[in-house]
JSON list of C-alpha atoms and ligand atoms in Angstrom, two decimals:
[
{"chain": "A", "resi": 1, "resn": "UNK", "atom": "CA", "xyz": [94.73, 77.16, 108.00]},
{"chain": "A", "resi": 2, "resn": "UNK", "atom": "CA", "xyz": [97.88, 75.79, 106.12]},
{"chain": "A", "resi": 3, "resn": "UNK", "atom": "CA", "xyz": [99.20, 78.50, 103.83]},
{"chain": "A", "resi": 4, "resn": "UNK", "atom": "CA", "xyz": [100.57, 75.75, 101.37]},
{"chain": "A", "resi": 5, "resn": "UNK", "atom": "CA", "xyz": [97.39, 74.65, 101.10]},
{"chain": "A", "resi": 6, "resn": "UNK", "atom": "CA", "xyz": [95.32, 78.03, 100.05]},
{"chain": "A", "resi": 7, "resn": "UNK", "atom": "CA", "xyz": [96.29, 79.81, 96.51]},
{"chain": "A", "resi": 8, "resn": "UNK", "atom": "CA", "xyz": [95.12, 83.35, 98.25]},
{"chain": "A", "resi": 9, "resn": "UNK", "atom": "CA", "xyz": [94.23, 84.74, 102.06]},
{"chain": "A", "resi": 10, "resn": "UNK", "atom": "CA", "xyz": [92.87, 87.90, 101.43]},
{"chain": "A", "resi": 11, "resn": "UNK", "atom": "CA", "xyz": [91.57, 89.31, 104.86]},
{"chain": "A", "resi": 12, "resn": "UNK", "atom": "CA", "xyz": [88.65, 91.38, 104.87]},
{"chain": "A", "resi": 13, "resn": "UNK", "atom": "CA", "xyz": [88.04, 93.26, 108.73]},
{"chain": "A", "resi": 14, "resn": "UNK", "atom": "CA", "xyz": [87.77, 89.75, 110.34]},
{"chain": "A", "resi": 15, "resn": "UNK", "atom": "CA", "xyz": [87.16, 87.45, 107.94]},
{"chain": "A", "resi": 16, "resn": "UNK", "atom": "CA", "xyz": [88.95, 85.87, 105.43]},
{"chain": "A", "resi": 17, "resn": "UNK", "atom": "CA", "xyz": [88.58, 85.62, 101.79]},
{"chain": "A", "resi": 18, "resn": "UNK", "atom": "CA", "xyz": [90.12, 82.27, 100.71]},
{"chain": "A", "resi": 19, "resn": "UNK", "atom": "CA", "xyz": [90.80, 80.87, 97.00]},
{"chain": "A", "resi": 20, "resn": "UNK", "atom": "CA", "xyz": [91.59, 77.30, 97.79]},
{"chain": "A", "resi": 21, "resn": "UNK", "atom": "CA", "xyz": [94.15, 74.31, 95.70]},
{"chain": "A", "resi": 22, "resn": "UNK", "atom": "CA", "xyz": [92.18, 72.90, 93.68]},
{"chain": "A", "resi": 23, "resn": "UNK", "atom": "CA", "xyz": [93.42, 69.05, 91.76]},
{"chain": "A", "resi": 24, "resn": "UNK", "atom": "CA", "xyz": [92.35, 69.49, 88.28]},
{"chain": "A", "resi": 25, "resn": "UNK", "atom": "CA", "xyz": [93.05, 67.19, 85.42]},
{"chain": "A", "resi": 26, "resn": "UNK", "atom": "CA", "xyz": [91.36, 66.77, 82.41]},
{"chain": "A", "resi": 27, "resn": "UNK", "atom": "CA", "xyz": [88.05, 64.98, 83.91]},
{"chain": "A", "resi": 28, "resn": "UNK", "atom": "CA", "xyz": [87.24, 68.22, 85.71]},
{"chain": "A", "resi": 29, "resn": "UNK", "atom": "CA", "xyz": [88.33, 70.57, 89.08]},
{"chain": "A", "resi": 30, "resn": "UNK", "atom": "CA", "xyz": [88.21, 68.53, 92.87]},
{"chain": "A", "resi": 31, "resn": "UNK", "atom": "CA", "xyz": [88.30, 70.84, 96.15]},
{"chain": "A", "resi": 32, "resn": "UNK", "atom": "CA", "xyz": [88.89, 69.24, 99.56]},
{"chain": "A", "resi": 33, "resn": "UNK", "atom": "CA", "xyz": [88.90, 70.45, 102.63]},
{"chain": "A", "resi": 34, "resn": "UNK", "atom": "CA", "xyz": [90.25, 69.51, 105.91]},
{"chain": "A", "resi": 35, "resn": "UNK", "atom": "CA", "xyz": [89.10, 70.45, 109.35]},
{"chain": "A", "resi": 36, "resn": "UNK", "atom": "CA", "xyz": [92.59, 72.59, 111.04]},
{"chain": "A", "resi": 37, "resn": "UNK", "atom": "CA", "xyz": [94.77, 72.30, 107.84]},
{"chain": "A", "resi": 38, "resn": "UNK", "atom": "CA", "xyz": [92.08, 74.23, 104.91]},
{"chain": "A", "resi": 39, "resn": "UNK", "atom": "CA", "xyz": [89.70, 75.15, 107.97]},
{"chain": "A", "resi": 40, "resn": "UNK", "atom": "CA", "xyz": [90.54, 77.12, 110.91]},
{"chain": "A", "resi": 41, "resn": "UNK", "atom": "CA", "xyz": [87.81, 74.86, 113.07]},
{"chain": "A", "resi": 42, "resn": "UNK", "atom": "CA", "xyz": [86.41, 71.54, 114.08]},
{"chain": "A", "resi": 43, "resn": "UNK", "atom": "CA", "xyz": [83.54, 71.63, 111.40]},
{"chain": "A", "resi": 44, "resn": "UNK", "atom": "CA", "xyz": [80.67, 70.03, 113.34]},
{"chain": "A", "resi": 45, "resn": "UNK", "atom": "CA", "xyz": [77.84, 71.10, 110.81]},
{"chain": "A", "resi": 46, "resn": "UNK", "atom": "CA", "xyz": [77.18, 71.02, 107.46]},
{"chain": "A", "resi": 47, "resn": "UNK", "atom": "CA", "xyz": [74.64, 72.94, 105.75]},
{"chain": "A", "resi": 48, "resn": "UNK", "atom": "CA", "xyz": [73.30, 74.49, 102.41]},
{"chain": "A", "resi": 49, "resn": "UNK", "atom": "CA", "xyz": [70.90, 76.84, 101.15]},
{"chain": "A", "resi": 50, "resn": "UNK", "atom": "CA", "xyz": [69.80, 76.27, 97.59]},
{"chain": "A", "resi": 51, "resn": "UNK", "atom": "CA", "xyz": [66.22, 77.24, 95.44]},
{"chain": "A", "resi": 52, "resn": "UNK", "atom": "CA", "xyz": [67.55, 81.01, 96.41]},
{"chain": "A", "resi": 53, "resn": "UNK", "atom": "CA", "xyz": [65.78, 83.86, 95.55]},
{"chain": "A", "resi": 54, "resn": "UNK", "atom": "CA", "xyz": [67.52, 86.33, 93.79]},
{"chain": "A", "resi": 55, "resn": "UNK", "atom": "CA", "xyz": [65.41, 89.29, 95.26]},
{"chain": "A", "resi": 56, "resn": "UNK", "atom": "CA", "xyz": [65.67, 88.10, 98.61]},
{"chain": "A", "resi": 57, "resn": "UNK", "atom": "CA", "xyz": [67.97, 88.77, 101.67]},
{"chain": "A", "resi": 58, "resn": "UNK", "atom": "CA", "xyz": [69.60, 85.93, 103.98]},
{"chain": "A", "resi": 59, "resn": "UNK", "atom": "CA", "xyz": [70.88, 85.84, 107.56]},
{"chain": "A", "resi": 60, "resn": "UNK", "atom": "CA", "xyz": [70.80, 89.54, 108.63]},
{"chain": "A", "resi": 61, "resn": "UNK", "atom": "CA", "xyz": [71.82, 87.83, 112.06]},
{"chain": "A", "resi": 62, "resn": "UNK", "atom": "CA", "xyz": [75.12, 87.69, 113.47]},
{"chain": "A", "resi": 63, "resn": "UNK", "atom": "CA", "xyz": [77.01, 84.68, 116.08]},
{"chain": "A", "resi": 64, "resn": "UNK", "atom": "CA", "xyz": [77.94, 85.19, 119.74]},
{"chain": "A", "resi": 65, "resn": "UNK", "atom": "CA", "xyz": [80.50, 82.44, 119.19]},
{"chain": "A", "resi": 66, "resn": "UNK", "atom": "CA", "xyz": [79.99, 80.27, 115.99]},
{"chain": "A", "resi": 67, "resn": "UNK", "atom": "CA", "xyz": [82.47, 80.63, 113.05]},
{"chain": "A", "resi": 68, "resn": "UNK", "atom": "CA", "xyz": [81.42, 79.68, 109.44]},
{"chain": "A", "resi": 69, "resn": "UNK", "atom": "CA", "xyz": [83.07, 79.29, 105.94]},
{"chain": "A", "resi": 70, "resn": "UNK", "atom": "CA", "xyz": [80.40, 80.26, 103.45]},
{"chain": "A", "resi": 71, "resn": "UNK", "atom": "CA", "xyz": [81.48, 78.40, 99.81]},
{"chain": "A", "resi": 72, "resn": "UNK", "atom": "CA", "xyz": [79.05, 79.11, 96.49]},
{"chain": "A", "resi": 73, "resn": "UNK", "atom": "CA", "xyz": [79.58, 75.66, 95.55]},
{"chain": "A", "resi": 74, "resn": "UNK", "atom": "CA", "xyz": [77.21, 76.71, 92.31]},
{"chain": "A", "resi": 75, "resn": "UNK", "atom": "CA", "xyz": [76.45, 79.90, 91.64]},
{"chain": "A", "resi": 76, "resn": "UNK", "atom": "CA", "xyz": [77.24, 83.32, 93.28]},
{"chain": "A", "resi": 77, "resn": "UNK", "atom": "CA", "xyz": [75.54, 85.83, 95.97]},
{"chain": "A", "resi": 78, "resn": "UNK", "atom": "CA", "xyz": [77.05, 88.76, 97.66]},
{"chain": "A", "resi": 79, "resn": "UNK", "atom": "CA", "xyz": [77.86, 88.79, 101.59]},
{"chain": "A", "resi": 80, "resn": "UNK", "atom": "CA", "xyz": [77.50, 92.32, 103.45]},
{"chain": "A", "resi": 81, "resn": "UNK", "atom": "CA", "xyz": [79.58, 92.10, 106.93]},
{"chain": "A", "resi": 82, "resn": "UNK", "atom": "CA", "xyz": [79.36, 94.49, 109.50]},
{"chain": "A", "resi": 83, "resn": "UNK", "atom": "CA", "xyz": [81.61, 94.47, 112.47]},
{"chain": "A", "resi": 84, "resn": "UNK", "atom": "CA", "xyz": [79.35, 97.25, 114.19]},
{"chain": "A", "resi": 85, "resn": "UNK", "atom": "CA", "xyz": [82.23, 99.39, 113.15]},
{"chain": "A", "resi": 86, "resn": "UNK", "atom": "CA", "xyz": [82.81, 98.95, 109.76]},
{"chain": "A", "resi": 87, "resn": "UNK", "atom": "CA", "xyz": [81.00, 97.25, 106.88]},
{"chain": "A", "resi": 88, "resn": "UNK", "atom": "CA", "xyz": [82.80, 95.67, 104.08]},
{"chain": "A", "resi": 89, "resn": "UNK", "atom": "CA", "xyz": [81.01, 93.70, 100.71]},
{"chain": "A", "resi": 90, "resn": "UNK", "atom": "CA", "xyz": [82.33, 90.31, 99.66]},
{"chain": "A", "resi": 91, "resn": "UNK", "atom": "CA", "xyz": [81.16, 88.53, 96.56]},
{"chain": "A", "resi": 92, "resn": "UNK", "atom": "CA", "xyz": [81.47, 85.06, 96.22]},
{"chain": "A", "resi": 93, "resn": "UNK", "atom": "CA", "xyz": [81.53, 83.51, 92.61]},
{"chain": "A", "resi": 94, "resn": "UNK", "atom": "CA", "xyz": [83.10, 80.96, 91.83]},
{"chain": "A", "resi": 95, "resn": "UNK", "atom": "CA", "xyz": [83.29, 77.42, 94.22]},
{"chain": "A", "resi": 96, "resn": "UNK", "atom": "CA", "xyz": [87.10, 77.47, 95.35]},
{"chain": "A", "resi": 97, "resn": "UNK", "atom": "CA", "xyz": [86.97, 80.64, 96.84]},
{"chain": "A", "resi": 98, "resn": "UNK", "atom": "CA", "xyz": [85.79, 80.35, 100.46]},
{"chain": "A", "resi": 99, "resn": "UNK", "atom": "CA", "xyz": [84.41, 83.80, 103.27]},
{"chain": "A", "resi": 100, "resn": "UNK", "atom": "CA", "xyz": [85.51, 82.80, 107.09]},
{"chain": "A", "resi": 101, "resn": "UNK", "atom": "CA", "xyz": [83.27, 84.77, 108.93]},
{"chain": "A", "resi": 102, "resn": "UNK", "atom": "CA", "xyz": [84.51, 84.64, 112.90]},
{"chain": "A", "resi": 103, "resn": "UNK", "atom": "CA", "xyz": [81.73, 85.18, 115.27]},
{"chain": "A", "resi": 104, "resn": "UNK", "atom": "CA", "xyz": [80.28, 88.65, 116.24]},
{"chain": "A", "resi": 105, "resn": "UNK", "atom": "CA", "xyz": [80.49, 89.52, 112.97]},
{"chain": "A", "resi": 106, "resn": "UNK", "atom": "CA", "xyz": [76.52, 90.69, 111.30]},
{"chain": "A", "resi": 107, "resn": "UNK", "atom": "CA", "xyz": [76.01, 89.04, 107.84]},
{"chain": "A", "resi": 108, "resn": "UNK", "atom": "CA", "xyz": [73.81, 89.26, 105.08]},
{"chain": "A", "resi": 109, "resn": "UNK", "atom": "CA", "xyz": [73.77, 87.59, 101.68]},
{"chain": "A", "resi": 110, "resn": "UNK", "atom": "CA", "xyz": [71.62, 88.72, 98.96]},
{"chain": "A", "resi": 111, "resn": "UNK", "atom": "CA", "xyz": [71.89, 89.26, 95.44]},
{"chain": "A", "resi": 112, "resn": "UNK", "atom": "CA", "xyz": [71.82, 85.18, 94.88]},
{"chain": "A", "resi": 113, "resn": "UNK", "atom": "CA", "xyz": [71.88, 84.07, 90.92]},
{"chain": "A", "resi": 114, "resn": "UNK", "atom": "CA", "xyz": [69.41, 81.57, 89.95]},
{"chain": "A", "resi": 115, "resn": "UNK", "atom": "CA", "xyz": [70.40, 78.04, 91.06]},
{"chain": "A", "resi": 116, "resn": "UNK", "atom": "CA", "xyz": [73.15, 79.60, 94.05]},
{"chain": "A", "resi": 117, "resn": "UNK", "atom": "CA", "xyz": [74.18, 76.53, 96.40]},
{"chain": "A", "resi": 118, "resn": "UNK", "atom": "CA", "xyz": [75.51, 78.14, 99.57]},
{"chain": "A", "resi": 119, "resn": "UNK", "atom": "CA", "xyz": [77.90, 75.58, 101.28]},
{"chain": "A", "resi": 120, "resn": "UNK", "atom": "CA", "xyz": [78.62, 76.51, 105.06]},
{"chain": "A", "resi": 121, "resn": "UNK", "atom": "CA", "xyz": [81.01, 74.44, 107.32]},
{"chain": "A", "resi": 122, "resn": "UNK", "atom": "CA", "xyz": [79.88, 75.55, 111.26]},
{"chain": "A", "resi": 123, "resn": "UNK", "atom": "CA", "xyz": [82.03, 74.87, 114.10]},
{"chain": "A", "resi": 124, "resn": "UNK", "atom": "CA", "xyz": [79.06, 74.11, 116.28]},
{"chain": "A", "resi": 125, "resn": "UNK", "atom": "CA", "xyz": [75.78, 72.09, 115.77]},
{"chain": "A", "resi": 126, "resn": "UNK", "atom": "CA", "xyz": [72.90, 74.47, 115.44]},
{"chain": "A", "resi": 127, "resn": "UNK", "atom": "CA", "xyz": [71.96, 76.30, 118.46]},
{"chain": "A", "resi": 128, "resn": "UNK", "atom": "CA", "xyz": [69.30, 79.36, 118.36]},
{"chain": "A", "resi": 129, "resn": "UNK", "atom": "CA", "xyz": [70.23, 80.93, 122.10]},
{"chain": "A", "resi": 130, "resn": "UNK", "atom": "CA", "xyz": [73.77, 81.51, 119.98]},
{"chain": "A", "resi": 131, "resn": "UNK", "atom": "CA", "xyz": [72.35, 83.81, 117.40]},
{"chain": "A", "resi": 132, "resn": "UNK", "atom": "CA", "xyz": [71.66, 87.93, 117.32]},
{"chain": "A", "resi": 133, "resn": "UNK", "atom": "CA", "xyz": [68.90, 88.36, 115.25]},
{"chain": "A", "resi": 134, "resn": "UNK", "atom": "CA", "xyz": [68.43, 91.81, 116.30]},
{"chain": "A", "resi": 135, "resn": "UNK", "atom": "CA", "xyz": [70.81, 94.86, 114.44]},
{"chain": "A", "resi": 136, "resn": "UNK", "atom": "CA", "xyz": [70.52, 96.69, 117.96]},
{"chain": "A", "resi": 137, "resn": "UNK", "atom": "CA", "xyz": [70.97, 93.84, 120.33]},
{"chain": "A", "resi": 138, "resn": "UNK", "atom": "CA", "xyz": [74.28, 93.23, 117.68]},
{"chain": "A", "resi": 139, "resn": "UNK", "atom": "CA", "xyz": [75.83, 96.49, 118.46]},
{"chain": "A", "resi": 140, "resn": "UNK", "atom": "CA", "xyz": [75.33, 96.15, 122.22]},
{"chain": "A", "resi": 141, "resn": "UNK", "atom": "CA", "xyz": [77.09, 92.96, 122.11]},
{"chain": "A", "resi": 142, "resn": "UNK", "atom": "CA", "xyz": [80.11, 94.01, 119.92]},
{"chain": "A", "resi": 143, "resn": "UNK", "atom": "CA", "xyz": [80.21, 97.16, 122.21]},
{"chain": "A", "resi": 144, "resn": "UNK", "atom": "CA", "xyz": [80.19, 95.63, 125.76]},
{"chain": "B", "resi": 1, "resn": "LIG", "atom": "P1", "xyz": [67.79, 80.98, 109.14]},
{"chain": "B", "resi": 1, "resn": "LIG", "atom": "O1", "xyz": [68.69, 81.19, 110.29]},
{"chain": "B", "resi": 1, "resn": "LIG", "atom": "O2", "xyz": [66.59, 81.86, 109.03]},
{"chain": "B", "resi": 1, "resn": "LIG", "atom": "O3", "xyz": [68.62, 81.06, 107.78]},
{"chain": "B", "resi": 1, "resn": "LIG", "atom": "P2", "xyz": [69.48, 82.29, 107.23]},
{"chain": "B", "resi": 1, "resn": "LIG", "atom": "O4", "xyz": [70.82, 82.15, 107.87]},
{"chain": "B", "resi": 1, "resn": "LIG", "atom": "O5", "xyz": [69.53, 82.11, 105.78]},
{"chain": "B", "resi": 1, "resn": "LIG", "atom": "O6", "xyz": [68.77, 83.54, 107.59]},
{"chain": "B", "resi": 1, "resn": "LIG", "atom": "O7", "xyz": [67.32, 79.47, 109.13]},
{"chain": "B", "resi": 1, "resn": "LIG", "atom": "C1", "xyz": [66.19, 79.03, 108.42]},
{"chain": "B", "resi": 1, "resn": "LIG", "atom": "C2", "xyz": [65.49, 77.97, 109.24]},
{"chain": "B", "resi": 1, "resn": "LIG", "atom": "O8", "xyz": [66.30, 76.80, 109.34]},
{"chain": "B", "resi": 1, "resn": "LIG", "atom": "C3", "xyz": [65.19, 78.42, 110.65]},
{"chain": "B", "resi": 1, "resn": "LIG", "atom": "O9", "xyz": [63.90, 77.92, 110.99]},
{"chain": "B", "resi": 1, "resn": "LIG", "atom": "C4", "xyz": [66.22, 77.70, 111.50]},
{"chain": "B", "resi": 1, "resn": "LIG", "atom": "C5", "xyz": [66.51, 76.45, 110.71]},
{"chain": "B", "resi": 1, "resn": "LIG", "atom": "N1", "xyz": [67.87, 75.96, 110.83]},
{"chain": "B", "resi": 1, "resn": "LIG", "atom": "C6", "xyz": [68.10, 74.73, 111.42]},
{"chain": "B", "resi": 1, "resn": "LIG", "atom": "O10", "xyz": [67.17, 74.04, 111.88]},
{"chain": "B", "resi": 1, "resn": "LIG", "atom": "N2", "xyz": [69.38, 74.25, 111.49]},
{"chain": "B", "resi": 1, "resn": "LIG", "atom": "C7", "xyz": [70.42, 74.95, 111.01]},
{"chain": "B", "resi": 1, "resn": "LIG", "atom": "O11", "xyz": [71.59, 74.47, 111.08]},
{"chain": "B", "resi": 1, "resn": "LIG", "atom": "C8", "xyz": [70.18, 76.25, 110.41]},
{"chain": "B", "resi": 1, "resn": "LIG", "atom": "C9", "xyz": [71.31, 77.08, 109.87]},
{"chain": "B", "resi": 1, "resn": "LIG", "atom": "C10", "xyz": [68.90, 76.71, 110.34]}
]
């Protein structure tokens, strides 16, 4: 990540709370984002959860080696991480601020407000052998 190029890296255990530059003028607020100088990865997948529930929890899973940017490019949710150690809560609210969540790392967003768009850049295509979906498999792992 370029410095010059985020307003604010707050860092949060592992991850890392960005508020990115955006180019506003008077027709409205533009946020771009470029693979090694905004993002600290090759992005090779894009994906988005929308039609969120607000009642309902996401992910609850955590990466043996993918890292992620989670953007609320509408709307706002909360993000629980736990390291296996510690457990930190991030909210994300408005769309130029920006989680990285490294791997190893056990997530899970809830508290979604009607209409949420979750944004995540991946720096790998989608690959289910790479996911913990267990909470006591996830502490073995961050333990070995
Ligand atoms: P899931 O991992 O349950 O989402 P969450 O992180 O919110 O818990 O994914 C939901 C479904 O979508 C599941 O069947 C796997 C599938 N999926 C893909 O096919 N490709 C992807 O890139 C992702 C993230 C999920």
């Amino acid at each position: 990540m370029d410095a010059e190029r985020a307003i604010k890296k707050e860092r949060v255990m592992q991850t890392i709370k960005y508020t990115f530059q955006p180019h506003g003028d008077d027709r409205g607020q533009l946020i771009s984002l470029e693979e090694f100088n905004d993002i600290p990865f090759r992005i090779k997948r894009v994906y988005y959860m929308y039609d969120t529930v607000p009642c309902v929890v996401r992910g609850k899973h955590a990466h043996k080696s993918l890292e992620q940017i989670l953007i609320c490019v509408c709307g706002s949710c909360k993000i629980k991480l736990d390291n296996g150690i510690e457990k930190k809560v991030v909210s994300l609210e408005r769309p130029y601020e920006g989680l990285y969540i490294p791997n190893s790392m056990w997530r899970e967003m809830y508290d979604f407000t009607p209409n949420t768009v979750l944004l995540v850049l991946a720096s790998d295509v989608y690959d289910e052998s790479d996911y913990i979906r267990n909470y006591e498999d996830f502490l073995r792992f961050v333990s070995e």
